């Protein structure tokens, strides 16, 4: 038992060290940060104009359970979560192509664990920054996000949401062991997140048959769950969403492990 605790403690220290380095690395690229923030401001401004027109500028109108204020803040949360994800697929693909993956495989921390540590540190930093930037433009247009315990719901579900995003990206990225070029697969994944993941439009506004399809896929757990819980807090539903996220994390983590083990045994380094 003591040996097991020591092993987990050592793994935690390694993950924290990698995360700290990734955080410092992220802060070094201020121009990249500024460009992403500007893009977020532009996108949100366009969405605010579109939804204001759809609602006729009436803050009392309710469409599928959402007021204008709720729908705009919902988009702030989904955009912040979406833009929080670092380019994991491109990193894994590049490591396979140039042979750096061979170096990663012999390091003390597991390959997937290393990338998760980097991803978690960068994603958390990006998420908080984008949340602040998104709030800066949304607040003047629709007012403050007075959603009560919705903030707790957002934070409670965001950790699981970002973990699911990492696992989905890892599955696509690890396909580089076979196909090397994963940009096409990433494009498909990204568009699924944008549509049936609920980034551009809450799933509540979709046709009923499509809502049933979304319920059987992991994409809503990565974006829709935390954003909707933020603007429509429900304690009972929060527990259900957390359970669904945990189930998908277990399934996707198993898939990542299987793909990684099979890919590592068939690895052919093309350089490096």
PDB file of C-alpha atoms in Angstrom:
ATOM      1  CA  UNK A   1       0.000   0.000   0.000  1.00  0.00           C
ATOM      2  CA  UNK A   2       2.807   2.395   0.950  1.00  0.00           C
ATOM      3  CA  UNK A   3       4.675   1.585  -2.249  1.00  0.00           C
ATOM      4  CA  UNK A   4       1.556   2.294  -4.290  1.00  0.00           C
ATOM      5  CA  UNK A   5       1.090   5.667  -2.567  1.00  0.00           C
ATOM      6  CA  UNK A   6       4.734   6.559  -3.219  1.00  0.00           C
ATOM      7  CA  UNK A   7       4.319   5.647  -6.868  1.00  0.00           C
ATOM      8  CA  UNK A   8       1.268   7.876  -7.270  1.00  0.00           C
ATOM      9  CA  UNK A   9       2.982  10.682  -5.367  1.00  0.00           C
ATOM     10  CA  UNK A  10       6.003  10.504  -7.667  1.00  0.00           C
ATOM     11  CA  UNK A  11       3.703  10.515 -10.710  1.00  0.00           C
ATOM     12  CA  UNK A  12       1.929  13.582  -9.339  1.00  0.00           C
ATOM     13  CA  UNK A  13       5.214  15.417  -8.830  1.00  0.00           C
ATOM     14  CA  UNK A  14       6.274  14.644 -12.393  1.00  0.00           C
ATOM     15  CA  UNK A  15       2.956  15.849 -13.773  1.00  0.00           C
ATOM     16  CA  UNK A  16       3.147  19.053 -11.707  1.00  0.00           C
ATOM     17  CA  UNK A  17       6.705  19.738 -12.908  1.00  0.00           C
ATOM     18  CA  UNK A  18       5.743  19.262 -16.556  1.00  0.00           C
ATOM     19  CA  UNK A  19       2.651  21.406 -16.068  1.00  0.00           C
ATOM     20  CA  UNK A  20       4.693  24.202 -14.517  1.00  0.00           C
ATOM     21  CA  UNK A  21       7.102  24.217 -17.441  1.00  0.00           C
ATOM     22  CA  UNK A  22       4.185  24.238 -19.897  1.00  0.00           C
ATOM     23  CA  UNK A  23       2.598  27.168 -18.045  1.00  0.00           C
ATOM     24  CA  UNK A  24       5.790  29.234 -18.286  1.00  0.00           C
ATOM     25  CA  UNK A  25       6.156  28.291 -21.935  1.00  0.00           C
ATOM     26  CA  UNK A  26       2.598  29.441 -22.589  1.00  0.00           C
ATOM     27  CA  UNK A  27       3.198  32.858 -21.009  1.00  0.00           C
ATOM     28  CA  UNK A  28       6.241  33.386 -23.221  1.00  0.00           C
ATOM     29  CA  UNK A  29       4.096  33.572 -26.367  1.00  0.00           C
ATOM     30  CA  UNK A  30       2.230  36.823 -25.687  1.00  0.00           C
ATOM     31  CA  UNK A  31       1.539  37.522 -29.370  1.00  0.00           C
ATOM     32  CA  UNK A  32      -0.172  34.167 -29.792  1.00  0.00           C
ATOM     33  CA  UNK A  33      -2.257  34.886 -26.715  1.00  0.00           C
ATOM     34  CA  UNK A  34      -3.220  38.312 -28.059  1.00  0.00           C
ATOM     35  CA  UNK A  35      -4.239  36.903 -31.460  1.00  0.00           C
ATOM     36  CA  UNK A  36      -6.479  34.264 -29.904  1.00  0.00           C
ATOM     37  CA  UNK A  37      -8.082  36.858 -27.641  1.00  0.00           C
ATOM     38  CA  UNK A  38      -8.730  39.157 -30.601  1.00  0.00           C
ATOM     39  CA  UNK A  39     -10.286  36.259 -32.529  1.00  0.00           C
ATOM     40  CA  UNK A  40     -12.528  35.485 -29.552  1.00  0.00           C
ATOM     41  CA  UNK A  41     -13.637  39.114 -29.304  1.00  0.00           C
ATOM     42  CA  UNK A  42     -14.474  39.194 -33.021  1.00  0.00           C
ATOM     43  CA  UNK A  43     -16.434  35.919 -32.934  1.00  0.00           C
ATOM     44  CA  UNK A  44     -18.420  36.927 -29.860  1.00  0.00           C
ATOM     45  CA  UNK A  45     -19.215  40.338 -31.318  1.00  0.00           C
ATOM     46  CA  UNK A  46     -20.652  38.659 -34.432  1.00  0.00           C
ATOM     47  CA  UNK A  47     -22.683  36.198 -32.339  1.00  0.00           C
ATOM     48  CA  UNK A  48     -24.021  38.989 -30.123  1.00  0.00           C
ATOM     49  CA  UNK A  49     -25.263  40.854 -33.191  1.00  0.00           C
ATOM     50  CA  UNK A  50     -26.827  37.725 -34.698  1.00  0.00           C
ATOM     51  CA  UNK A  51     -28.645  36.637 -31.541  1.00  0.00           C
ATOM     52  CA  UNK A  52     -29.732  40.176 -30.709  1.00  0.00           C
ATOM     53  CA  UNK A  53     -31.421  40.276 -34.105  1.00  0.00           C
ATOM     54  CA  UNK A  54     -32.971  36.827 -33.612  1.00  0.00           C
ATOM     55  CA  UNK A  55     -34.428  37.916 -30.270  1.00  0.00           C
ATOM     56  CA  UNK A  56     -35.400  41.343 -31.585  1.00  0.00           C
ATOM     57  CA  UNK A  57     -33.304  42.901 -28.851  1.00  0.00           C
ATOM     58  CA  UNK A  58     -35.860  41.734 -26.277  1.00  0.00           C
ATOM     59  CA  UNK A  59     -34.240  40.418 -23.108  1.00  0.00           C
ATOM     60  CA  UNK A  60     -37.527  38.887 -21.905  1.00  0.00           C
ATOM     61  CA  UNK A  61     -38.096  36.628 -24.914  1.00  0.00           C
ATOM     62  CA  UNK A  62     -37.431  32.932 -24.238  1.00  0.00           C
ATOM     63  CA  UNK A  63     -36.477  30.529 -27.046  1.00  0.00           C
ATOM     64  CA  UNK A  64     -36.217  26.843 -26.074  1.00  0.00           C
ATOM     65  CA  UNK A  65     -35.556  27.848 -22.469  1.00  0.00           C
ATOM     66  CA  UNK A  66     -32.912  30.490 -23.250  1.00  0.00           C
ATOM     67  CA  UNK A  67     -33.185  34.249 -22.942  1.00  0.00           C
ATOM     68  CA  UNK A  68     -30.930  36.509 -25.000  1.00  0.00           C
ATOM     69  CA  UNK A  69     -28.629  37.011 -22.019  1.00  0.00           C
ATOM     70  CA  UNK A  70     -28.374  33.275 -21.364  1.00  0.00           C
ATOM     71  CA  UNK A  71     -27.696  32.336 -24.982  1.00  0.00           C
ATOM     72  CA  UNK A  72     -24.905  34.916 -25.311  1.00  0.00           C
ATOM     73  CA  UNK A  73     -23.216  33.874 -22.064  1.00  0.00           C
ATOM     74  CA  UNK A  74     -23.635  30.234 -23.104  1.00  0.00           C
ATOM     75  CA  UNK A  75     -21.589  31.037 -26.227  1.00  0.00           C
ATOM     76  CA  UNK A  76     -18.912  32.741 -24.111  1.00  0.00           C
ATOM     77  CA  UNK A  77     -18.465  29.540 -22.109  1.00  0.00           C
ATOM     78  CA  UNK A  78     -18.403  27.193 -25.124  1.00  0.00           C
ATOM     79  CA  UNK A  79     -15.952  29.428 -27.001  1.00  0.00           C
ATOM     80  CA  UNK A  80     -13.693  29.672 -23.937  1.00  0.00           C
ATOM     81  CA  UNK A  81     -13.657  25.863 -23.615  1.00  0.00           C
ATOM     82  CA  UNK A  82     -13.091  25.320 -27.333  1.00  0.00           C
ATOM     83  CA  UNK A  83     -10.212  27.781 -27.651  1.00  0.00           C
ATOM     84  CA  UNK A  84      -8.659  26.442 -24.445  1.00  0.00           C
ATOM     85  CA  UNK A  85      -7.501  23.234 -26.147  1.00  0.00           C
ATOM     86  CA  UNK A  86      -3.832  23.311 -27.301  1.00  0.00           C
ATOM     87  CA  UNK A  87      -2.944  21.795 -30.725  1.00  0.00           C
ATOM     88  CA  UNK A  88      -2.384  18.282 -29.348  1.00  0.00           C
ATOM     89  CA  UNK A  89      -2.983  16.440 -32.640  1.00  0.00           C
ATOM     90  CA  UNK A  90      -0.398  18.514 -34.482  1.00  0.00           C
ATOM     91  CA  UNK A  91       2.151  17.976 -31.703  1.00  0.00           C
ATOM     92  CA  UNK A  92       1.803  14.190 -31.679  1.00  0.00           C
ATOM     93  CA  UNK A  93       1.839  14.094 -35.480  1.00  0.00           C
ATOM     94  CA  UNK A  94       5.029  16.165 -35.602  1.00  0.00           C
ATOM     95  CA  UNK A  95       6.719  13.989 -32.972  1.00  0.00           C
ATOM     96  CA  UNK A  96       5.965  10.866 -34.991  1.00  0.00           C
ATOM     97  CA  UNK A  97       7.173  12.436 -38.230  1.00  0.00           C
ATOM     98  CA  UNK A  98      10.491  13.787 -36.944  1.00  0.00           C
ATOM     99  CA  UNK A  99      11.235  10.907 -34.560  1.00  0.00           C
ATOM    100  CA  UNK A 100      10.914  12.832 -31.281  1.00  0.00           C
ATOM    101  CA  UNK A 101       8.362  10.272 -30.153  1.00  0.00           C
ATOM    102  CA  UNK A 102      11.218   7.820 -29.563  1.00  0.00           C
ATOM    103  CA  UNK A 103      12.698  10.192 -26.979  1.00  0.00           C
ATOM    104  CA  UNK A 104       9.327  10.724 -25.292  1.00  0.00           C
ATOM    105  CA  UNK A 105       8.787   6.974 -24.948  1.00  0.00           C
ATOM    106  CA  UNK A 106      11.898   6.470 -22.799  1.00  0.00           C
ATOM    107  CA  UNK A 107      11.264   9.334 -20.379  1.00  0.00           C
ATOM    108  CA  UNK A 108      10.200   8.655 -16.741  1.00  0.00           C
ATOM    109  CA  UNK A 109       6.644   9.875 -17.371  1.00  0.00           C
ATOM    110  CA  UNK A 110       4.395   7.954 -19.749  1.00  0.00           C
ATOM    111  CA  UNK A 111       3.905   9.406 -23.233  1.00  0.00           C
ATOM    112  CA  UNK A 112       0.179  10.004 -22.798  1.00  0.00           C
ATOM    113  CA  UNK A 113       0.691  11.215 -19.225  1.00  0.00           C
ATOM    114  CA  UNK A 114       3.268  13.758 -20.375  1.00  0.00           C
ATOM    115  CA  UNK A 115       0.956  15.184 -23.000  1.00  0.00           C
ATOM    116  CA  UNK A 116      -1.931  15.285 -20.527  1.00  0.00           C
ATOM    117  CA  UNK A 117       0.190  17.293 -18.063  1.00  0.00           C
ATOM    118  CA  UNK A 118       1.105  19.809 -20.772  1.00  0.00           C
ATOM    119  CA  UNK A 119      -2.463  19.915 -22.075  1.00  0.00           C
ATOM    120  CA  UNK A 120      -4.008  20.447 -18.619  1.00  0.00           C
ATOM    121  CA  UNK A 121      -1.668  23.312 -17.747  1.00  0.00           C
ATOM    122  CA  UNK A 122      -2.099  25.116 -21.057  1.00  0.00           C
ATOM    123  CA  UNK A 123      -5.844  24.479 -21.303  1.00  0.00           C
ATOM    124  CA  UNK A 124      -6.547  25.794 -17.806  1.00  0.00           C
ATOM    125  CA  UNK A 125      -4.532  28.964 -18.484  1.00  0.00           C
ATOM    126  CA  UNK A 126      -6.218  29.544 -21.835  1.00  0.00           C
ATOM    127  CA  UNK A 127      -9.687  28.843 -20.451  1.00  0.00           C
ATOM    128  CA  UNK A 128      -9.379  31.408 -17.654  1.00  0.00           C
ATOM    129  CA  UNK A 129      -7.920  34.070 -19.979  1.00  0.00           C
ATOM    130  CA  UNK A 130     -10.599  33.511 -22.631  1.00  0.00           C
ATOM    131  CA  UNK A 131     -13.287  33.588 -19.963  1.00  0.00           C
ATOM    132  CA  UNK A 132     -12.086  37.012 -18.832  1.00  0.00           C
ATOM    133  CA  UNK A 133     -11.759  38.311 -22.389  1.00  0.00           C
ATOM    134  CA  UNK A 134     -15.190  36.986 -23.353  1.00  0.00           C
ATOM    135  CA  UNK A 135     -16.721  38.583 -20.275  1.00  0.00           C
ATOM    136  CA  UNK A 136     -15.162  41.930 -21.183  1.00  0.00           C
ATOM    137  CA  UNK A 137     -17.150  42.185 -24.429  1.00  0.00           C
ATOM    138  CA  UNK A 138     -20.329  40.390 -23.333  1.00  0.00           C
ATOM    139  CA  UNK A 139     -20.914  42.232 -20.053  1.00  0.00           C
ATOM    140  CA  UNK A 140     -21.513  45.664 -21.684  1.00  0.00           C
ATOM    141  CA  UNK A 141     -23.968  44.206 -24.236  1.00  0.00           C
ATOM    142  CA  UNK A 142     -26.155  41.855 -22.153  1.00  0.00           C
ATOM    143  CA  UNK A 143     -25.197  42.553 -18.544  1.00  0.00           C
ATOM    144  CA  UNK A 144     -23.336  40.561 -15.866  1.00  0.00           C
ATOM    145  CA  UNK A 145     -23.584  36.748 -15.688  1.00  0.00           C
ATOM    146  CA  UNK A 146     -25.893  36.627 -12.662  1.00  0.00           C
ATOM    147  CA  UNK A 147     -26.483  32.855 -12.729  1.00  0.00           C
ATOM    148  CA  UNK A 148     -26.008  32.072  -9.023  1.00  0.00           C
ATOM    149  CA  UNK A 149     -24.694  28.534  -8.545  1.00  0.00           C
ATOM    150  CA  UNK A 150     -24.204  28.337 -12.302  1.00  0.00           C
ATOM    151  CA  UNK A 151     -20.573  29.317 -11.783  1.00  0.00           C
ATOM    152  CA  UNK A 152     -20.133  26.295  -9.535  1.00  0.00           C
ATOM    153  CA  UNK A 153     -21.724  24.099 -12.196  1.00  0.00           C
ATOM    154  CA  UNK A 154     -19.415  25.515 -14.862  1.00  0.00           C
ATOM    155  CA  UNK A 155     -16.279  24.899 -12.817  1.00  0.00           C
ATOM    156  CA  UNK A 156     -17.426  21.452 -11.647  1.00  0.00           C
ATOM    157  CA  UNK A 157     -17.996  20.259 -15.210  1.00  0.00           C
ATOM    158  CA  UNK A 158     -15.109  22.079 -16.927  1.00  0.00           C
ATOM    159  CA  UNK A 159     -12.420  19.726 -15.582  1.00  0.00           C
ATOM    160  CA  UNK A 160     -14.214  16.701 -16.996  1.00  0.00           C
ATOM    161  CA  UNK A 161     -14.997  18.582 -20.207  1.00  0.00           C
ATOM    162  CA  UNK A 162     -11.341  19.429 -20.841  1.00  0.00           C
ATOM    163  CA  UNK A 163     -10.299  15.862 -19.972  1.00  0.00           C
ATOM    164  CA  UNK A 164     -12.751  14.483 -22.538  1.00  0.00           C
ATOM    165  CA  UNK A 165     -11.459  16.984 -25.093  1.00  0.00           C
ATOM    166  CA  UNK A 166      -7.903  15.800 -24.410  1.00  0.00           C
ATOM    167  CA  UNK A 167      -8.866  12.142 -24.849  1.00  0.00           C
ATOM    168  CA  UNK A 168     -10.705  12.834 -28.118  1.00  0.00           C
ATOM    169  CA  UNK A 169      -7.728  14.782 -29.455  1.00  0.00           C
ATOM    170  CA  UNK A 170      -5.339  12.082 -28.230  1.00  0.00           C
ATOM    171  CA  UNK A 171      -7.264   9.399 -30.134  1.00  0.00           C
ATOM    172  CA  UNK A 172      -6.963  11.424 -33.327  1.00  0.00           C
ATOM    173  CA  UNK A 173      -3.333  12.384 -32.658  1.00  0.00           C
ATOM    174  CA  UNK A 174      -2.252   8.809 -31.918  1.00  0.00           C
ATOM    175  CA  UNK A 175      -3.587   7.741 -35.315  1.00  0.00           C
ATOM    176  CA  UNK A 176      -0.365   9.351 -36.594  1.00  0.00           C
ATOM    177  CA  UNK A 177       1.359   6.058 -35.701  1.00  0.00           C
ATOM    178  CA  UNK A 178      -0.410   4.640 -38.755  1.00  0.00           C
ATOM    179  CA  UNK A 179      -1.424   7.475 -41.089  1.00  0.00           C
ATOM    180  CA  UNK A 180       1.063  10.201 -40.016  1.00  0.00           C
ATOM    181  CA  UNK A 181      -1.153  12.960 -41.477  1.00  0.00           C
ATOM    182  CA  UNK A 182      -4.032  13.523 -39.027  1.00  0.00           C
ATOM    183  CA  UNK A 183      -5.261  16.953 -40.158  1.00  0.00           C
ATOM    184  CA  UNK A 184      -8.237  15.412 -41.980  1.00  0.00           C
ATOM    185  CA  UNK A 185      -9.337  13.468 -38.903  1.00  0.00           C
ATOM    186  CA  UNK A 186      -8.889  16.540 -36.732  1.00  0.00           C
ATOM    187  CA  UNK A 187     -11.010  18.584 -39.146  1.00  0.00           C
ATOM    188  CA  UNK A 188     -13.865  16.086 -38.787  1.00  0.00           C
ATOM    189  CA  UNK A 189     -13.546  16.028 -34.983  1.00  0.00           C
ATOM    190  CA  UNK A 190     -13.526  19.812 -34.824  1.00  0.00           C
ATOM    191  CA  UNK A 191     -16.671  20.121 -36.915  1.00  0.00           C
ATOM    192  CA  UNK A 192     -18.452  17.526 -34.778  1.00  0.00           C
ATOM    193  CA  UNK A 193     -17.595  19.585 -31.694  1.00  0.00           C
ATOM    194  CA  UNK A 194     -18.843  22.746 -33.375  1.00  0.00           C
ATOM    195  CA  UNK A 195     -22.197  21.213 -34.332  1.00  0.00           C
ATOM    196  CA  UNK A 196     -23.427  18.264 -32.272  1.00  0.00           C
ATOM    197  CA  UNK A 197     -21.095  19.218 -29.421  1.00  0.00           C
ATOM    198  CA  UNK A 198     -23.206  22.314 -28.850  1.00  0.00           C
ATOM    199  CA  UNK A 199     -20.557  24.960 -29.405  1.00  0.00           C
ATOM    200  CA  UNK A 200     -22.379  27.072 -31.979  1.00  0.00           C
ATOM    201  CA  UNK A 201     -25.904  26.214 -30.892  1.00  0.00           C
ATOM    202  CA  UNK A 202     -27.303  24.737 -27.659  1.00  0.00           C
ATOM    203  CA  UNK A 203     -28.526  21.192 -28.188  1.00  0.00           C
ATOM    204  CA  UNK A 204     -31.926  22.290 -26.804  1.00  0.00           C
ATOM    205  CA  UNK A 205     -32.495  24.249 -30.032  1.00  0.00           C
ATOM    206  CA  UNK A 206     -31.803  21.235 -32.256  1.00  0.00           C
ATOM    207  CA  UNK A 207     -34.460  18.863 -33.642  1.00  0.00           C
ATOM    208  CA  UNK A 208     -35.569  16.199 -31.173  1.00  0.00           C
ATOM    209  CA  UNK A 209     -34.170  13.323 -33.238  1.00  0.00           C
ATOM    210  CA  UNK A 210     -30.747  15.001 -33.314  1.00  0.00           C
ATOM    211  CA  UNK A 211     -30.871  15.587 -29.563  1.00  0.00           C
ATOM    212  CA  UNK A 212     -31.347  11.837 -29.091  1.00  0.00           C
ATOM    213  CA  UNK A 213     -28.320  11.148 -31.300  1.00  0.00           C
ATOM    214  CA  UNK A 214     -26.200  13.663 -29.360  1.00  0.00           C
ATOM    215  CA  UNK A 215     -27.131  11.954 -26.088  1.00  0.00           C
ATOM    216  CA  UNK A 216     -25.187   8.853 -27.199  1.00  0.00           C
ATOM    217  CA  UNK A 217     -22.024  10.740 -28.189  1.00  0.00           C
ATOM    218  CA  UNK A 218     -19.245  12.229 -26.023  1.00  0.00           C
ATOM    219  CA  UNK A 219     -19.147  15.650 -27.676  1.00  0.00           C
ATOM    220  CA  UNK A 220     -21.913  17.237 -25.598  1.00  0.00           C
ATOM    221  CA  UNK A 221     -20.063  16.293 -22.397  1.00  0.00           C
ATOM    222  CA  UNK A 222     -17.088  18.404 -23.551  1.00  0.00           C
ATOM    223  CA  UNK A 223     -18.943  21.639 -24.329  1.00  0.00           C
ATOM    224  CA  UNK A 224     -22.712  21.602 -23.876  1.00  0.00           C
ATOM    225  CA  UNK A 225     -22.830  20.234 -20.315  1.00  0.00           C
ATOM    226  CA  UNK A 226     -20.702  22.895 -18.582  1.00  0.00           C
ATOM    227  CA  UNK A 227     -22.020  25.821 -20.633  1.00  0.00           C
ATOM    228  CA  UNK A 228     -25.692  24.954 -20.148  1.00  0.00           C
ATOM    229  CA  UNK A 229     -25.189  24.210 -16.454  1.00  0.00           C
ATOM    230  CA  UNK A 230     -23.643  27.672 -16.071  1.00  0.00           C
ATOM    231  CA  UNK A 231     -26.769  29.437 -17.344  1.00  0.00           C
ATOM    232  CA  UNK A 232     -29.340  26.859 -16.115  1.00  0.00           C
ATOM    233  CA  UNK A 233     -28.071  25.445 -12.827  1.00  0.00           C
ATOM    234  CA  UNK A 234     -29.760  22.235 -11.660  1.00  0.00           C
ATOM    235  CA  UNK A 235     -28.203  20.239  -8.799  1.00  0.00           C
ATOM    236  CA  UNK A 236     -29.827  16.938  -9.815  1.00  0.00           C
ATOM    237  CA  UNK A 237     -28.821  17.402 -13.451  1.00  0.00           C
ATOM    238  CA  UNK A 238     -25.289  18.334 -12.379  1.00  0.00           C
ATOM    239  CA  UNK A 239     -24.859  14.964 -10.677  1.00  0.00           C
ATOM    240  CA  UNK A 240     -26.128  13.211 -13.820  1.00  0.00           C
ATOM    241  CA  UNK A 241     -23.774  15.191 -16.059  1.00  0.00           C
ATOM    242  CA  UNK A 242     -20.804  14.391 -13.816  1.00  0.00           C
ATOM    243  CA  UNK A 243     -21.684  10.689 -13.993  1.00  0.00           C
ATOM    244  CA  UNK A 244     -21.934  10.828 -17.800  1.00  0.00           C
ATOM    245  CA  UNK A 245     -18.585  12.607 -18.005  1.00  0.00           C
ATOM    246  CA  UNK A 246     -16.955  10.020 -15.737  1.00  0.00           C
ATOM    247  CA  UNK A 247     -18.323   7.203 -17.907  1.00  0.00           C
ATOM    248  CA  UNK A 248     -17.020   8.794 -21.108  1.00  0.00           C
ATOM    249  CA  UNK A 249     -13.626   9.485 -19.531  1.00  0.00           C
ATOM    250  CA  UNK A 250     -13.331   5.802 -18.594  1.00  0.00           C
ATOM    251  CA  UNK A 251     -14.343   4.643 -22.098  1.00  0.00           C
ATOM    252  CA  UNK A 252     -12.128   7.121 -23.945  1.00  0.00           C
ATOM    253  CA  UNK A 253      -9.152   6.550 -21.618  1.00  0.00           C
ATOM    254  CA  UNK A 254      -9.411   2.821 -22.321  1.00  0.00           C
ATOM    255  CA  UNK A 255      -9.493   3.561 -26.072  1.00  0.00           C
ATOM    256  CA  UNK A 256      -6.467   5.868 -25.822  1.00  0.00           C
ATOM    257  CA  UNK A 257      -4.541   3.219 -23.901  1.00  0.00           C
ATOM    258  CA  UNK A 258      -5.323   0.538 -26.462  1.00  0.00           C
ATOM    259  CA  UNK A 259      -4.445   2.743 -29.436  1.00  0.00           C
ATOM    260  CA  UNK A 260      -1.219   3.917 -27.818  1.00  0.00           C
ATOM    261  CA  UNK A 261      -0.029   0.393 -26.962  1.00  0.00           C
ATOM    262  CA  UNK A 262      -0.770  -0.898 -30.455  1.00  0.00           C
ATOM    263  CA  UNK A 263       0.811   2.167 -32.060  1.00  0.00           C
ATOM    264  CA  UNK A 264       3.967   1.968 -29.936  1.00  0.00           C
ATOM    265  CA  UNK A 265       4.563  -1.648 -31.005  1.00  0.00           C
ATOM    266  CA  UNK A 266       4.246  -0.757 -34.695  1.00  0.00           C
ATOM    267  CA  UNK A 267       6.154   2.501 -34.558  1.00  0.00           C
ATOM    268  CA  UNK A 268       8.481   3.237 -37.458  1.00  0.00           C
ATOM    269  CA  UNK A 269      10.404   6.461 -36.826  1.00  0.00           C
ATOM    270  CA  UNK A 270      10.804   8.526 -39.997  1.00  0.00           C
ATOM    271  CA  UNK A 271      13.804  10.590 -38.934  1.00  0.00           C
ATOM    272  CA  UNK A 272      15.348  12.113 -35.796  1.00  0.00           C
TER     273      UNK A 272
END
